[in-house]
Short mmCIF file of N, CA, C and O in Angstrom, two decimals:
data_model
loop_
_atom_site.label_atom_id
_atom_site.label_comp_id
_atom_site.label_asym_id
_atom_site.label_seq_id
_atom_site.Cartn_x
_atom_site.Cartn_y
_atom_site.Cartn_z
N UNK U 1 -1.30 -9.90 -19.76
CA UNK U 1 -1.48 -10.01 -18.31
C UNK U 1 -0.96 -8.73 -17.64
O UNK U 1 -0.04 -8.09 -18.14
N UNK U 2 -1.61 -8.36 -16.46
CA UNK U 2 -1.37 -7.32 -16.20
C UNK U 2 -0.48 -7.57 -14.70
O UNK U 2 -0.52 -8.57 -13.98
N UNK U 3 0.58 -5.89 -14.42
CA UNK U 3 1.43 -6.45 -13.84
C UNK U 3 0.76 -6.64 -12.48
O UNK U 3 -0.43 -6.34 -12.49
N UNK U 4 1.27 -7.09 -11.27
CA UNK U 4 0.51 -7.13 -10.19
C UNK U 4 0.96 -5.75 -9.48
O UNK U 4 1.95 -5.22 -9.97
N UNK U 5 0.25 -5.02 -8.22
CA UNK U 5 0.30 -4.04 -7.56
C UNK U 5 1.25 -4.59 -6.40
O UNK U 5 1.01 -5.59 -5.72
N UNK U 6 2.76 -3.47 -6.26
CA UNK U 6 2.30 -3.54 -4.71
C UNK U 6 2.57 -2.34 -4.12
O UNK U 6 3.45 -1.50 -4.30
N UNK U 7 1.35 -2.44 -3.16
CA UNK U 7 1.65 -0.65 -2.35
C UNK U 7 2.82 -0.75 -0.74
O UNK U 7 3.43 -1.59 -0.08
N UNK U 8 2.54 0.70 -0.77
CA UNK U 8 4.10 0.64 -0.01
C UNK U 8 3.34 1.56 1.37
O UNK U 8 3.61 2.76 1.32
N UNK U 9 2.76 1.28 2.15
CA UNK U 9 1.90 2.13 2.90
C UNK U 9 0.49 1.44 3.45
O UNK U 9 -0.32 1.00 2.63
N UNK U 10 0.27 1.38 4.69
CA UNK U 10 -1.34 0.65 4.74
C UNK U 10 -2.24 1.07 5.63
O UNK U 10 -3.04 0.39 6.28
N UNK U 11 -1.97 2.82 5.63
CA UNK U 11 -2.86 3.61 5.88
C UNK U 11 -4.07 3.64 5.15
O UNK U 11 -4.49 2.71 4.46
N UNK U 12 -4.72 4.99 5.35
CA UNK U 12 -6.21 4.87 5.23
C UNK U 12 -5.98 4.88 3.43
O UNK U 12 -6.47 3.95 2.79
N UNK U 13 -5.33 5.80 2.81
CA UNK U 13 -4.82 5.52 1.54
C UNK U 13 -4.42 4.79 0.72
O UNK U 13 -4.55 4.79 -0.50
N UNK U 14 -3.63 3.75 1.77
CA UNK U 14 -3.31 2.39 0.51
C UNK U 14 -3.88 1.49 1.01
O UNK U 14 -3.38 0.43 0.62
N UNK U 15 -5.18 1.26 2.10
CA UNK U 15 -6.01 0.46 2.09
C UNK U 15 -7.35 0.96 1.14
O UNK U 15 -8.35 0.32 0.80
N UNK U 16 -6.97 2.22 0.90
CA UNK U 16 -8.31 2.18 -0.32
C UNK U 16 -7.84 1.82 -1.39
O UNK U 16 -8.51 1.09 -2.13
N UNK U 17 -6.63 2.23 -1.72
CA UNK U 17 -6.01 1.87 -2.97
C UNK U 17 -6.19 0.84 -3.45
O UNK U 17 -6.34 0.56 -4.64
N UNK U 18 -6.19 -0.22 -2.02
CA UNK U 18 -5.83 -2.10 -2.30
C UNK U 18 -7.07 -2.42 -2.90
O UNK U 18 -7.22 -3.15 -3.87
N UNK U 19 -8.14 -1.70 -2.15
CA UNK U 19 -9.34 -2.67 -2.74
C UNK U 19 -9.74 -1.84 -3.70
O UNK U 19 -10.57 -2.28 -4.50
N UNK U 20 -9.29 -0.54 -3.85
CA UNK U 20 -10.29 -0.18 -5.42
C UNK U 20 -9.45 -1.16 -6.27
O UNK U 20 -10.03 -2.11 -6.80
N UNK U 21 -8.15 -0.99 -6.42
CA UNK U 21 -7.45 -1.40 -7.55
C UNK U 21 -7.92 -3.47 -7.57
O UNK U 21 -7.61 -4.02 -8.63
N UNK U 22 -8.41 -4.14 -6.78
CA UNK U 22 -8.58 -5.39 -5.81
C UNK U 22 -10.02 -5.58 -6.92
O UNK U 22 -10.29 -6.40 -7.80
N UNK U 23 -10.64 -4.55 -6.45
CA UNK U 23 -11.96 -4.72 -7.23
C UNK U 23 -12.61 -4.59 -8.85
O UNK U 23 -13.63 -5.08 -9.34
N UNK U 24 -11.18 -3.43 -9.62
CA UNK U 24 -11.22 -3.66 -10.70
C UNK U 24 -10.01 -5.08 -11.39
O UNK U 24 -9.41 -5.31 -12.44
N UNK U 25 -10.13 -5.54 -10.45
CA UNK U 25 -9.22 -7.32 -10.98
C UNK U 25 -7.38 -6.80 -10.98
O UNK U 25 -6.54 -7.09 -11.83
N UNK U 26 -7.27 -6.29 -10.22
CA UNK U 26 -5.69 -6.55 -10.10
C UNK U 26 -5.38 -7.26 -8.75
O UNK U 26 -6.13 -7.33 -7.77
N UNK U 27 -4.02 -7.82 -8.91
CA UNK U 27 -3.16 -8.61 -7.92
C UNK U 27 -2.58 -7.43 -7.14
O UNK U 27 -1.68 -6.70 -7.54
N UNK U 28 -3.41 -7.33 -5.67
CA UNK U 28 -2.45 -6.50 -4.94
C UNK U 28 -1.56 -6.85 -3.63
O UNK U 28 -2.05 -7.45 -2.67
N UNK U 29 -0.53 -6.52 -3.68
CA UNK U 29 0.21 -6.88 -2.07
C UNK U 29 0.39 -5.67 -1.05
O UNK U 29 0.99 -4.71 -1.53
N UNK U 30 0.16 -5.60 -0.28
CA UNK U 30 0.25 -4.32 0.42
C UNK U 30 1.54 -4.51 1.79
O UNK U 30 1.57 -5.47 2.57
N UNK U 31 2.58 -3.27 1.80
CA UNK U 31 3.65 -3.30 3.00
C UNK U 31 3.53 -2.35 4.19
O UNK U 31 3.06 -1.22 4.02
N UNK U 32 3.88 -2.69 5.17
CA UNK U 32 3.49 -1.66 6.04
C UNK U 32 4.63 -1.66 7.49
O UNK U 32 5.24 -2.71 7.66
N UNK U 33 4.78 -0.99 8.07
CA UNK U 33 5.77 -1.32 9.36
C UNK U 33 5.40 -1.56 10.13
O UNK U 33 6.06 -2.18 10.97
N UNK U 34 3.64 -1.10 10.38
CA UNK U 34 3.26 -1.78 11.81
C UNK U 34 2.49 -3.18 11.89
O UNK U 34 1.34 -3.49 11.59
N UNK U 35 3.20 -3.66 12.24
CA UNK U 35 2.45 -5.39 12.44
C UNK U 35 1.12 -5.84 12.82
O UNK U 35 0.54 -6.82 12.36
N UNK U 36 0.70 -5.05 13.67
CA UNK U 36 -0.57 -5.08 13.99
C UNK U 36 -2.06 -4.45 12.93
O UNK U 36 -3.26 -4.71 13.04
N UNK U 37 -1.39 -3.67 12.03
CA UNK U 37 -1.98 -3.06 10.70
C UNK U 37 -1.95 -4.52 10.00
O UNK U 37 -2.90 -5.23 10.35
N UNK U 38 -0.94 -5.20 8.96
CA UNK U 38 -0.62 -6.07 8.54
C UNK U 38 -0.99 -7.51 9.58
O UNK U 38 -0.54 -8.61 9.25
N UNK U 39 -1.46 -7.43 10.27
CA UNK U 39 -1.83 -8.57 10.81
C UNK U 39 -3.78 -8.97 10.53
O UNK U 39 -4.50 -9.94 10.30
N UNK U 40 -3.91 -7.21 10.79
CA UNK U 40 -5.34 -7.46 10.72
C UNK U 40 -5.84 -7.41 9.55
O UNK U 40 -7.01 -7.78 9.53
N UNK U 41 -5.34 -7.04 8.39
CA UNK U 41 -5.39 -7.19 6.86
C UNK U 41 -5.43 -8.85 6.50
O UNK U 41 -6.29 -9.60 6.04
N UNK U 42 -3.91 -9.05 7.00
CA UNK U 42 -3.94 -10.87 6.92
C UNK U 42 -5.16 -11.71 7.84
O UNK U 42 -5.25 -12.92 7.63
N UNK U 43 -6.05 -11.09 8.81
CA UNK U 43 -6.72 -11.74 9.13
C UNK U 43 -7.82 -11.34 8.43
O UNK U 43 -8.51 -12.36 8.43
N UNK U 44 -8.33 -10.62 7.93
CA UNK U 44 -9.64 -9.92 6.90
C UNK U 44 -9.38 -10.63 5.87
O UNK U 44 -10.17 -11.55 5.68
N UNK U 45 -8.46 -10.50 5.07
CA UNK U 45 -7.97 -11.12 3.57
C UNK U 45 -8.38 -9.78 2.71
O UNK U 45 -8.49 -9.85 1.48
N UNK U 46 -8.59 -8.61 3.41
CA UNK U 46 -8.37 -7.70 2.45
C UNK U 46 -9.24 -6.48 3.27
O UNK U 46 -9.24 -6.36 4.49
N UNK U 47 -10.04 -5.56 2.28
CA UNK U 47 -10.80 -4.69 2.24
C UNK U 47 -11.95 -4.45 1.95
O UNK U 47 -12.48 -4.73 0.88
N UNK U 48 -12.59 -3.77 3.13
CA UNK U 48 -14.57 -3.74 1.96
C UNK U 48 -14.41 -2.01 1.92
O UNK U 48 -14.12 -1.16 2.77
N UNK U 49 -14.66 -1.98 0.91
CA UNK U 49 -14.71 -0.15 0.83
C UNK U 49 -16.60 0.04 0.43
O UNK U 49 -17.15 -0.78 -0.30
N UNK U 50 -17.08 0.81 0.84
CA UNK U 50 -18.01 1.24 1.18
C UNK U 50 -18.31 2.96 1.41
O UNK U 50 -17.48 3.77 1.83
N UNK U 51 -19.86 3.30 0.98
CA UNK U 51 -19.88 4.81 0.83
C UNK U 51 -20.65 4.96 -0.23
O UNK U 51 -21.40 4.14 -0.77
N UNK U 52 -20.27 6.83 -0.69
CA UNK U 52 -20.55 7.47 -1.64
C UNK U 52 -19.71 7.49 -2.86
O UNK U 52 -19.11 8.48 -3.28
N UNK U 53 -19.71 5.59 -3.71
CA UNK U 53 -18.77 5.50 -4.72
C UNK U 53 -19.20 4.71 -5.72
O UNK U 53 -19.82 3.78 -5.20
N UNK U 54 -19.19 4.63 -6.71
CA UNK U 54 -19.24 3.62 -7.94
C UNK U 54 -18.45 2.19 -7.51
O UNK U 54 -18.88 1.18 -8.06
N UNK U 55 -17.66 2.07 -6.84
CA UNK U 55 -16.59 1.04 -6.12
C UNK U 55 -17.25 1.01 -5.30
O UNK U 55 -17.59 1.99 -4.64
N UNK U 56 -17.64 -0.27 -5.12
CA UNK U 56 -17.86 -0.96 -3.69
C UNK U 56 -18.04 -1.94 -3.26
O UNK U 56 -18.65 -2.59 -4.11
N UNK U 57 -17.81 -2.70 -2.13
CA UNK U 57 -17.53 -4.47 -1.76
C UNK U 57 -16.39 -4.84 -1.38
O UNK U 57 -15.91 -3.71 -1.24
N UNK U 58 -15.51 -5.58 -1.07
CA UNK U 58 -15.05 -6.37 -0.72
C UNK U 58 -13.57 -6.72 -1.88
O UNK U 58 -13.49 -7.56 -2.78
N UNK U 59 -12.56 -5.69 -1.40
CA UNK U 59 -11.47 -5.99 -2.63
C UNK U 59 -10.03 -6.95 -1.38
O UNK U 59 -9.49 -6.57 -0.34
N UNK U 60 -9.86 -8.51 -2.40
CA UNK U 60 -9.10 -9.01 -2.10
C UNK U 60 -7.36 -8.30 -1.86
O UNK U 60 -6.83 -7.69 -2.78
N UNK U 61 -6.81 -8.47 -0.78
CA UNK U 61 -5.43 -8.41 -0.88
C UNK U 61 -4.50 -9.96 -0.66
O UNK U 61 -4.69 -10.86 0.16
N UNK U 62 -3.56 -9.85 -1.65
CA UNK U 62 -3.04 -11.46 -2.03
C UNK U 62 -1.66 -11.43 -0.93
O UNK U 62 -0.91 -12.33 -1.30
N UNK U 63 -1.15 -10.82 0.13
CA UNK U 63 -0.21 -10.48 0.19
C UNK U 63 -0.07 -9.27 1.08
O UNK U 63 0.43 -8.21 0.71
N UNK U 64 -0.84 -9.64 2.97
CA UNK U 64 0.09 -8.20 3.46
C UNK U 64 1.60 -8.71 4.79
O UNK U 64 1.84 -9.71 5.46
N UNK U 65 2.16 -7.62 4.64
CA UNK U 65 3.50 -8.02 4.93
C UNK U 65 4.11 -6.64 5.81
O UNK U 65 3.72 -5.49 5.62
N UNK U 66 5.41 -7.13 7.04
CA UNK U 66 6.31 -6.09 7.09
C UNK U 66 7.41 -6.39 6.11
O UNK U 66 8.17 -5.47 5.80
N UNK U 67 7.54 -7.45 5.67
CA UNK U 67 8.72 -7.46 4.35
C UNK U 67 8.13 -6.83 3.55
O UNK U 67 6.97 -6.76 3.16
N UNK U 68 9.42 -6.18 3.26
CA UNK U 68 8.88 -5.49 1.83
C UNK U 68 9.60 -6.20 0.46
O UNK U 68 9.29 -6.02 -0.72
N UNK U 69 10.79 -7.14 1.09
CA UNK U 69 11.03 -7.99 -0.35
C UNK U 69 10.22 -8.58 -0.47
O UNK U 69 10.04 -8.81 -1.67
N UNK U 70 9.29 -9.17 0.34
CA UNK U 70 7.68 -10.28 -0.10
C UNK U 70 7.04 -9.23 -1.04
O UNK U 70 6.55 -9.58 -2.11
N UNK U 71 7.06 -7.88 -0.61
CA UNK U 71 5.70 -7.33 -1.40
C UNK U 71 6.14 -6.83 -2.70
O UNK U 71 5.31 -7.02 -3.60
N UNK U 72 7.35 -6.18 -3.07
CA UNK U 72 7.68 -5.63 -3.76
C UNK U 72 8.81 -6.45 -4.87
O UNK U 72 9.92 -6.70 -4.40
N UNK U 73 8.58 -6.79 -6.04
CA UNK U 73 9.45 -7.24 -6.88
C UNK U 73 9.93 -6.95 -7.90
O UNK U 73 9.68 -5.75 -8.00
N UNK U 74 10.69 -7.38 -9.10
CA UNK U 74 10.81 -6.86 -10.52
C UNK U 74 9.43 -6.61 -11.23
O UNK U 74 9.12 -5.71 -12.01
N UNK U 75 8.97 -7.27 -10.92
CA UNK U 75 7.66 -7.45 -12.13
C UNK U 75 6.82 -6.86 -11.74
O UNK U 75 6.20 -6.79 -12.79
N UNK U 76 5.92 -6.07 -10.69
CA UNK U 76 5.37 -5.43 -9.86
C UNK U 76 5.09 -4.10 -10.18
O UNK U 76 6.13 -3.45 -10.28
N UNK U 77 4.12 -3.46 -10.37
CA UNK U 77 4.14 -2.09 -10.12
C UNK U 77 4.30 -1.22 -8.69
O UNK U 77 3.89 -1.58 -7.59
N UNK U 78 4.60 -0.69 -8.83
CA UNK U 78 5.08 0.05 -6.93
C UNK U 78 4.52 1.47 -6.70
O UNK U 78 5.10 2.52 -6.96
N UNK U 79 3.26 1.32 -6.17
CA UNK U 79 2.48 2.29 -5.55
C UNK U 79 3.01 2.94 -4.40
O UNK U 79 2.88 2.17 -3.45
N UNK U 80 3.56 4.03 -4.03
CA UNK U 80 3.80 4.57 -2.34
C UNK U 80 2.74 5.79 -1.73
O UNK U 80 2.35 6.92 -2.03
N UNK U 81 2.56 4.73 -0.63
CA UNK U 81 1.01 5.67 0.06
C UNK U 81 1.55 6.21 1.32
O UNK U 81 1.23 5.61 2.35
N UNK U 82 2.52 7.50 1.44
CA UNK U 82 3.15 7.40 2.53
C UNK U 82 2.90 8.89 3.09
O UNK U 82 2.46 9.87 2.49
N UNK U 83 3.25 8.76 4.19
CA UNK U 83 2.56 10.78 5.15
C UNK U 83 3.73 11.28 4.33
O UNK U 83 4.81 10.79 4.00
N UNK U 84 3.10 12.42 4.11
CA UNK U 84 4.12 13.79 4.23
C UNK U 84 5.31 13.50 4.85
O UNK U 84 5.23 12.89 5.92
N UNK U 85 6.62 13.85 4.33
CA UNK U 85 7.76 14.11 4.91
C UNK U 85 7.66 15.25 5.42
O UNK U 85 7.08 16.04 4.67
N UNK U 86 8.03 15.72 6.53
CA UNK U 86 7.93 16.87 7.05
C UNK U 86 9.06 17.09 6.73
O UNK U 86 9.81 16.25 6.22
N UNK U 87 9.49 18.85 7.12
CA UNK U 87 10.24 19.62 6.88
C UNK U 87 11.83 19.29 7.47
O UNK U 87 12.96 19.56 7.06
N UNK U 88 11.36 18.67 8.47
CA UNK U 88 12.73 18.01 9.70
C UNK U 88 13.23 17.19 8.81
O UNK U 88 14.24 17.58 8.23
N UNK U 89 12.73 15.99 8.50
CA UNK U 89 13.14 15.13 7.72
C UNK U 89 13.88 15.21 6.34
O UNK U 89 14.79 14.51 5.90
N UNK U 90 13.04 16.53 5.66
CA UNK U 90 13.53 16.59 4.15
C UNK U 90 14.72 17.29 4.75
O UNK U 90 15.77 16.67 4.61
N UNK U 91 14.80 18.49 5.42
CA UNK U 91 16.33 18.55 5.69
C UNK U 91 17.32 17.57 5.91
O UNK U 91 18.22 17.44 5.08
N UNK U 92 17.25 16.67 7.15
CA UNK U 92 18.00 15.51 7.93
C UNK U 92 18.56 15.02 6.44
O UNK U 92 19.76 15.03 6.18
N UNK U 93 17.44 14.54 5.40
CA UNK U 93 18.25 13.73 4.48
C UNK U 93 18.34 14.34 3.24
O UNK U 93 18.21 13.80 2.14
N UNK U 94 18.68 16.06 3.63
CA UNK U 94 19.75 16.81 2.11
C UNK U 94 18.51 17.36 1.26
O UNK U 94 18.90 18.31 0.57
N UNK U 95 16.62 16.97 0.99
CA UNK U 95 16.20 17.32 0.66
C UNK U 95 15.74 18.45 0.00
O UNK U 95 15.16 18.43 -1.08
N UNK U 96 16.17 20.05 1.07
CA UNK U 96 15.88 20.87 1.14
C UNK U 96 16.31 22.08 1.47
O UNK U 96 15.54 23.04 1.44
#
């Protein structure tokens, strides 16, 4: 059995992520901070990705959340789909 996904991000990146990975049969949960992102996921029940791809349709997400203890567990693989740290930041926290 394979482990389940969860991504850490639910931008344009880890909403593709959800449903490619959604569509080749994995369990994904996706986290995000803005509620209104995660709300409209929980009201879709996921992703249709669409285009110029071998992937395409309609990939389930089991799981979107601002918790991130809901999304993220021991058993889980942990995807992070997150912007650039900018330069401010990697300083602020010793980075750089």
């Amino acid at each position: 059995m394979q482990k389940p996904i969860a991504i850490i991000g639910a931008g344009n990146g880890g909403q593709a992520f959800a449903g490619y990975l959604s569509l080749h049969g994995r369990e994904v949960k996706i986290f995000d901070v803005v509620q209104a992102t995660v709300d409209r996921l929980t009201e879709l029940g996921g992703v249709t990705l669409s285009g110029n791809s071998d992937v395409t349709g309609f990939g389930k997400i089991q799981l979107a959340s601002t918790d991130i203890g809901a999304v993220m567990d021991a058993k889980s693989f942990w995807l992070y789909c997150l912007p650039f740290i900018t330069k401010i930041w990697r300083k602020k926290w010793h980075l750089i």
